[in-house]
Amino acid sequence: MDLLVVEPLDPEVLDWLSMRHAVVYAPHLAHDPREFRAALGRVRGVVLPPSVAVDRAVLRAAPYLMTVGRLSAGAENLDLEACARAGVEVVRPATASANAEAEFAIGALLQMLRRVPVINAEGLAVGRELGGSVIGIVGMTPAARPLATLLDTFGARVIGYDPAVHAGDGLWDRWGVEPVPLRQLMEHSDGVCVLLSYYSRYHGLLGSRYLSECKPNQVLVSLAPSGLFDEQALAHGLATRRMAAAWFDSMEPGTLDPGRPLHNIDALQITPRVASTTRESRIRSAWAVAQRMDEILQARATEADFTSTTPGALAGLEDDPASA
């Protein structure tokens, strides 16, 4: 077997792969870990949903594995370090969901600006328009470019911050975003879109230092991992109404449990990772992943029909002593 497909794929993509490789389509394996591992014996490539983990145990069960495909851009349940040690290339769509994420962010901003009114000088509760607003983008991910374009079309001023992109980088001009320090972005933005990729060094980056100084009645939409935020600072900003509303497209498990700072905060809206998921983005993602996996399998097939993962790589995948 060349390719095991556990993630549901568009029929055209599946047919295209089947014309080039020996494909087994078995989405039921996502719910049966034991049978899934048993099926990996001579598999060279596998397409998996985010619910199926790829860890050292899975890699040990798949000695011929060359590539793992994911239709989502996230790294949930992926041990990237173990894959790299085993010589397994992880294929994820880099830009396929950018437009979907940008449109979702626009929709969230519009809903919050209109549905969370502020009190004007006459004591009337009124909504606000996106046009003429200042919108800050935190994180210059692929979605930031179409988002900036859409915001400009609405007539918003777009400012941005990314700790990994220098203010003098030409990307800012190309994408139509004015670079500013994070504090300035928070102090001047009517709305903030957080797209920043998560790394441990960014944990709690958006804490009281910045959230306590945000522009009054600011709305915030985050498509990034909630670990970027300090829970207590976010809860305080929303509970005191300095921040009008926040919308997170993902939240770490347990964050809203009783006793946690964000429990019962009514100005907080959560959606279950739907920003990147549209029919169009899934088709783009499926084709991008399928074509790259085909390239990998075709290239290595010229070297040998089945090139086993090297013994040295497998040796690095044993369980930690603590888990033995």
mmCIF file of C-alpha atoms in Angstrom, residues 142-297:
data_model
loop_
_atom_site.group_PDB
_atom_site.id
_atom_site.type_symbol
_atom_site.label_atom_id
_atom_site.label_comp_id
_atom_site.label_asym_id
_atom_site.label_seq_id
_atom_site.Cartn_x
_atom_site.Cartn_y
_atom_site.Cartn_z
ATOM 1 C CA PRO A 142 -0.721 34.273 5.108
ATOM 2 C CA ALA A 143 -4.237 35.373 6.153
ATOM 3 C CA ALA A 144 -2.982 38.858 7.016
ATOM 4 C CA ARG A 145 -2.523 39.828 3.378
ATOM 5 C CA PRO A 146 -6.113 39.224 2.153
ATOM 6 C CA LEU A 147 -7.399 40.578 5.466
ATOM 7 C CA ALA A 148 -5.526 43.848 4.968
ATOM 8 C CA THR A 149 -6.898 44.091 1.425
ATOM 9 C CA LEU A 150 -10.480 43.585 2.613
ATOM 10 C CA LEU A 151 -10.066 46.089 5.431
ATOM 11 C CA ASP A 152 -8.720 48.663 2.993
ATOM 12 C CA THR A 153 -11.754 48.082 0.768
ATOM 13 C CA PHE A 154 -14.006 48.888 3.728
ATOM 14 C CA GLY A 155 -12.073 52.094 4.300
ATOM 15 C CA ALA A 156 -10.314 51.060 7.505
ATOM 16 C CA ARG A 157 -6.794 52.105 8.405
ATOM 17 C CA VAL A 158 -4.666 48.984 8.878
ATOM 18 C CA ILE A 159 -1.760 48.824 11.319
ATOM 19 C CA GLY A 160 0.174 45.729 12.313
ATOM 20 C CA TYR A 161 2.734 44.066 14.526
ATOM 21 C CA ASP A 162 4.762 40.884 14.239
ATOM 22 C CA PRO A 163 7.686 40.150 16.571
ATOM 23 C CA ALA A 164 9.426 38.208 13.797
ATOM 24 C CA VAL A 165 9.114 40.829 11.030
ATOM 25 C CA HIS A 166 11.332 43.930 11.183
ATOM 26 C CA ALA A 167 9.614 47.284 10.714
ATOM 27 C CA GLY A 168 11.843 47.924 7.689
ATOM 28 C CA ASP A 169 10.848 44.708 5.917
ATOM 29 C CA GLY A 170 9.299 45.260 2.490
ATOM 30 C CA LEU A 171 6.428 42.933 3.402
ATOM 31 C CA TRP A 172 4.613 45.755 5.193
ATOM 32 C CA ASP A 173 4.398 47.905 2.066
ATOM 33 C CA ARG A 174 3.519 44.954 -0.163
ATOM 34 C CA TRP A 175 0.678 43.913 2.115
ATOM 35 C CA GLY A 176 -0.582 47.433 2.796
ATOM 36 C CA VAL A 177 -0.020 47.347 6.566
ATOM 37 C CA GLU A 178 1.599 50.096 8.640
ATOM 38 C CA PRO A 179 4.054 48.565 11.162
ATOM 39 C CA VAL A 180 3.777 49.820 14.741
ATOM 40 C CA PRO A 181 4.894 48.606 18.196
ATOM 41 C CA LEU A 182 2.419 46.310 19.951
ATOM 42 C CA ARG A 183 1.579 48.846 22.657
ATOM 43 C CA GLN A 184 0.750 51.491 20.054
ATOM 44 C CA LEU A 185 -1.379 48.999 18.150
ATOM 45 C CA MET A 186 -3.427 48.156 21.233
ATOM 46 C CA GLU A 187 -3.796 51.800 22.290
ATOM 47 C CA HIS A 188 -5.031 53.044 18.895
ATOM 48 C CA SER A 189 -7.041 50.163 17.378
ATOM 49 C CA ASP A 190 -10.827 50.073 17.373
ATOM 50 C CA GLY A 191 -10.545 46.395 16.495
ATOM 51 C CA VAL A 192 -7.712 43.882 16.745
ATOM 52 C CA CYS A 193 -7.221 40.666 14.756
ATOM 53 C CA VAL A 194 -4.746 38.216 16.289
ATOM 54 C CA LEU A 195 -3.290 35.761 13.761
ATOM 55 C CA LEU A 196 0.149 35.195 15.294
ATOM 56 C CA SER A 197 1.574 31.671 15.182
ATOM 57 C CA TYR A 198 2.142 30.202 18.622
ATOM 58 C CA TYR A 199 5.585 29.488 20.034
ATOM 59 C CA SER A 200 6.350 28.918 23.704
ATOM 60 C CA ARG A 201 8.236 32.216 23.870
ATOM 61 C CA TYR A 202 5.000 34.026 22.993
ATOM 62 C CA HIS A 203 2.962 32.388 25.771
ATOM 63 C CA GLY A 204 0.923 35.060 27.555
ATOM 64 C CA LEU A 205 2.269 37.777 25.243
ATOM 65 C CA LEU A 206 -1.045 39.615 25.286
ATOM 66 C CA GLY A 207 -1.301 40.239 29.009
ATOM 67 C CA SER A 208 -2.067 43.140 31.316
ATOM 68 C CA ARG A 209 0.862 45.151 29.941
ATOM 69 C CA TYR A 210 -1.060 45.577 26.688
ATOM 70 C CA LEU A 211 -4.699 44.649 27.342
ATOM 71 C CA SER A 212 -5.039 47.072 30.250
ATOM 72 C CA GLU A 213 -3.970 49.903 27.941
ATOM 73 C CA CYS A 214 -6.152 48.971 24.975
ATOM 74 C CA LYS A 215 -8.372 51.577 23.375
ATOM 75 C CA PRO A 216 -11.693 51.794 25.247
ATOM 76 C CA ASN A 217 -14.513 49.751 23.644
ATOM 77 C CA GLN A 218 -12.035 47.798 21.548
ATOM 78 C CA VAL A 219 -13.236 44.549 19.942
ATOM 79 C CA LEU A 220 -10.859 41.655 19.395
ATOM 80 C CA VAL A 221 -10.992 38.566 17.185
ATOM 81 C CA SER A 222 -8.387 35.846 17.570
ATOM 82 C CA LEU A 223 -7.744 33.012 15.130
ATOM 83 C CA ALA A 224 -4.567 32.177 17.049
ATOM 84 C CA PRO A 225 -4.074 29.762 19.970
ATOM 85 C CA SER A 226 -5.480 31.180 23.190
ATOM 86 C CA GLY A 227 -2.153 30.520 24.917
ATOM 87 C CA LEU A 228 -0.976 33.846 23.492
ATOM 88 C CA PHE A 229 -3.253 35.572 26.013
ATOM 89 C CA ASP A 230 -3.047 35.970 29.762
ATOM 90 C CA GLU A 231 -6.417 34.690 30.999
ATOM 91 C CA GLN A 232 -6.648 37.029 33.968
ATOM 92 C CA ALA A 233 -5.837 40.136 31.945
ATOM 93 C CA LEU A 234 -8.313 39.198 29.207
ATOM 94 C CA ALA A 235 -11.058 38.459 31.726
ATOM 95 C CA HIS A 236 -10.440 41.770 33.504
ATOM 96 C CA GLY A 237 -10.580 43.732 30.251
ATOM 97 C CA LEU A 238 -13.892 42.142 29.258
ATOM 98 C CA ALA A 239 -15.496 42.177 32.709
ATOM 99 C CA THR A 240 -14.735 45.863 33.243
ATOM 100 C CA ARG A 241 -15.989 46.636 29.713
ATOM 101 C CA ARG A 242 -12.789 48.375 28.709
ATOM 102 C CA MET A 243 -12.889 45.810 25.908
ATOM 103 C CA ALA A 244 -16.329 45.670 24.335
ATOM 104 C CA ALA A 245 -16.110 42.074 23.122
ATOM 105 C CA ALA A 246 -13.754 39.285 22.085
ATOM 106 C CA TRP A 247 -14.218 36.411 19.670
ATOM 107 C CA PHE A 248 -11.906 33.392 19.773
ATOM 108 C CA ASP A 249 -12.007 30.718 17.092
ATOM 109 C CA SER A 250 -10.283 28.278 19.416
ATOM 110 C CA MET A 251 -9.802 28.029 23.142
ATOM 111 C CA GLU A 252 -7.600 25.650 25.105
ATOM 112 C CA PRO A 253 -9.580 22.913 26.899
ATOM 113 C CA GLY A 254 -10.625 23.875 30.404
ATOM 114 C CA THR A 255 -10.167 27.611 29.917
ATOM 115 C CA LEU A 256 -13.869 28.293 30.492
ATOM 116 C CA ASP A 257 -14.293 25.881 33.407
ATOM 117 C CA PRO A 258 -15.733 27.125 36.735
ATOM 118 C CA GLY A 259 -13.051 28.778 38.793
ATOM 119 C CA ARG A 260 -11.086 29.954 35.759
ATOM 120 C CA PRO A 261 -10.923 33.729 35.024
ATOM 121 C CA LEU A 262 -12.918 33.534 31.772
ATOM 122 C CA HIS A 263 -15.799 31.485 33.181
ATOM 123 C CA ASN A 264 -19.183 33.166 32.539
ATOM 124 C CA ILE A 265 -17.727 36.201 30.742
ATOM 125 C CA ASP A 266 -20.674 37.126 28.524
ATOM 126 C CA ALA A 267 -18.675 39.422 26.228
ATOM 127 C CA LEU A 268 -16.586 36.444 25.062
ATOM 128 C CA GLN A 269 -17.680 34.359 22.075
ATOM 129 C CA ILE A 270 -16.053 31.040 21.139
ATOM 130 C CA THR A 271 -16.278 29.094 17.882
ATOM 131 C CA PRO A 272 -14.748 25.615 17.366
ATOM 132 C CA ARG A 273 -11.958 26.250 14.824
ATOM 133 C CA VAL A 274 -14.239 27.098 11.920
ATOM 134 C CA ALA A 275 -12.392 30.120 10.502
ATOM 135 C CA SER A 276 -10.306 28.118 8.062
ATOM 136 C CA THR A 277 -13.013 25.641 7.083
ATOM 137 C CA THR A 278 -15.030 26.375 3.960
ATOM 138 C CA ARG A 279 -15.856 24.147 0.999
ATOM 139 C CA GLU A 280 -13.459 26.142 -1.135
ATOM 140 C CA SER A 281 -10.601 26.123 1.360
ATOM 141 C CA ARG A 282 -10.936 22.382 1.948
ATOM 142 C CA ILE A 283 -10.718 21.693 -1.779
ATOM 143 C CA ARG A 284 -7.687 23.971 -2.125
ATOM 144 C CA SER A 285 -6.088 22.305 0.887
ATOM 145 C CA ALA A 286 -6.801 18.813 -0.400
ATOM 146 C CA TRP A 287 -5.232 19.521 -3.793
ATOM 147 C CA ALA A 288 -2.198 21.220 -2.264
ATOM 148 C CA VAL A 289 -1.561 18.320 0.118
ATOM 149 C CA ALA A 290 -2.258 15.631 -2.494
ATOM 150 C CA GLN A 291 0.078 17.148 -5.070
ATOM 151 C CA ARG A 292 2.951 17.569 -2.615
ATOM 152 C CA MET A 293 2.549 14.033 -1.252
ATOM 153 C CA ASP A 294 2.519 12.702 -4.810
ATOM 154 C CA GLU A 295 5.803 14.512 -5.477
ATOM 155 C CA ILE A 296 7.380 12.961 -2.378
ATOM 156 C CA LEU A 297 6.208 9.436 -3.158
#
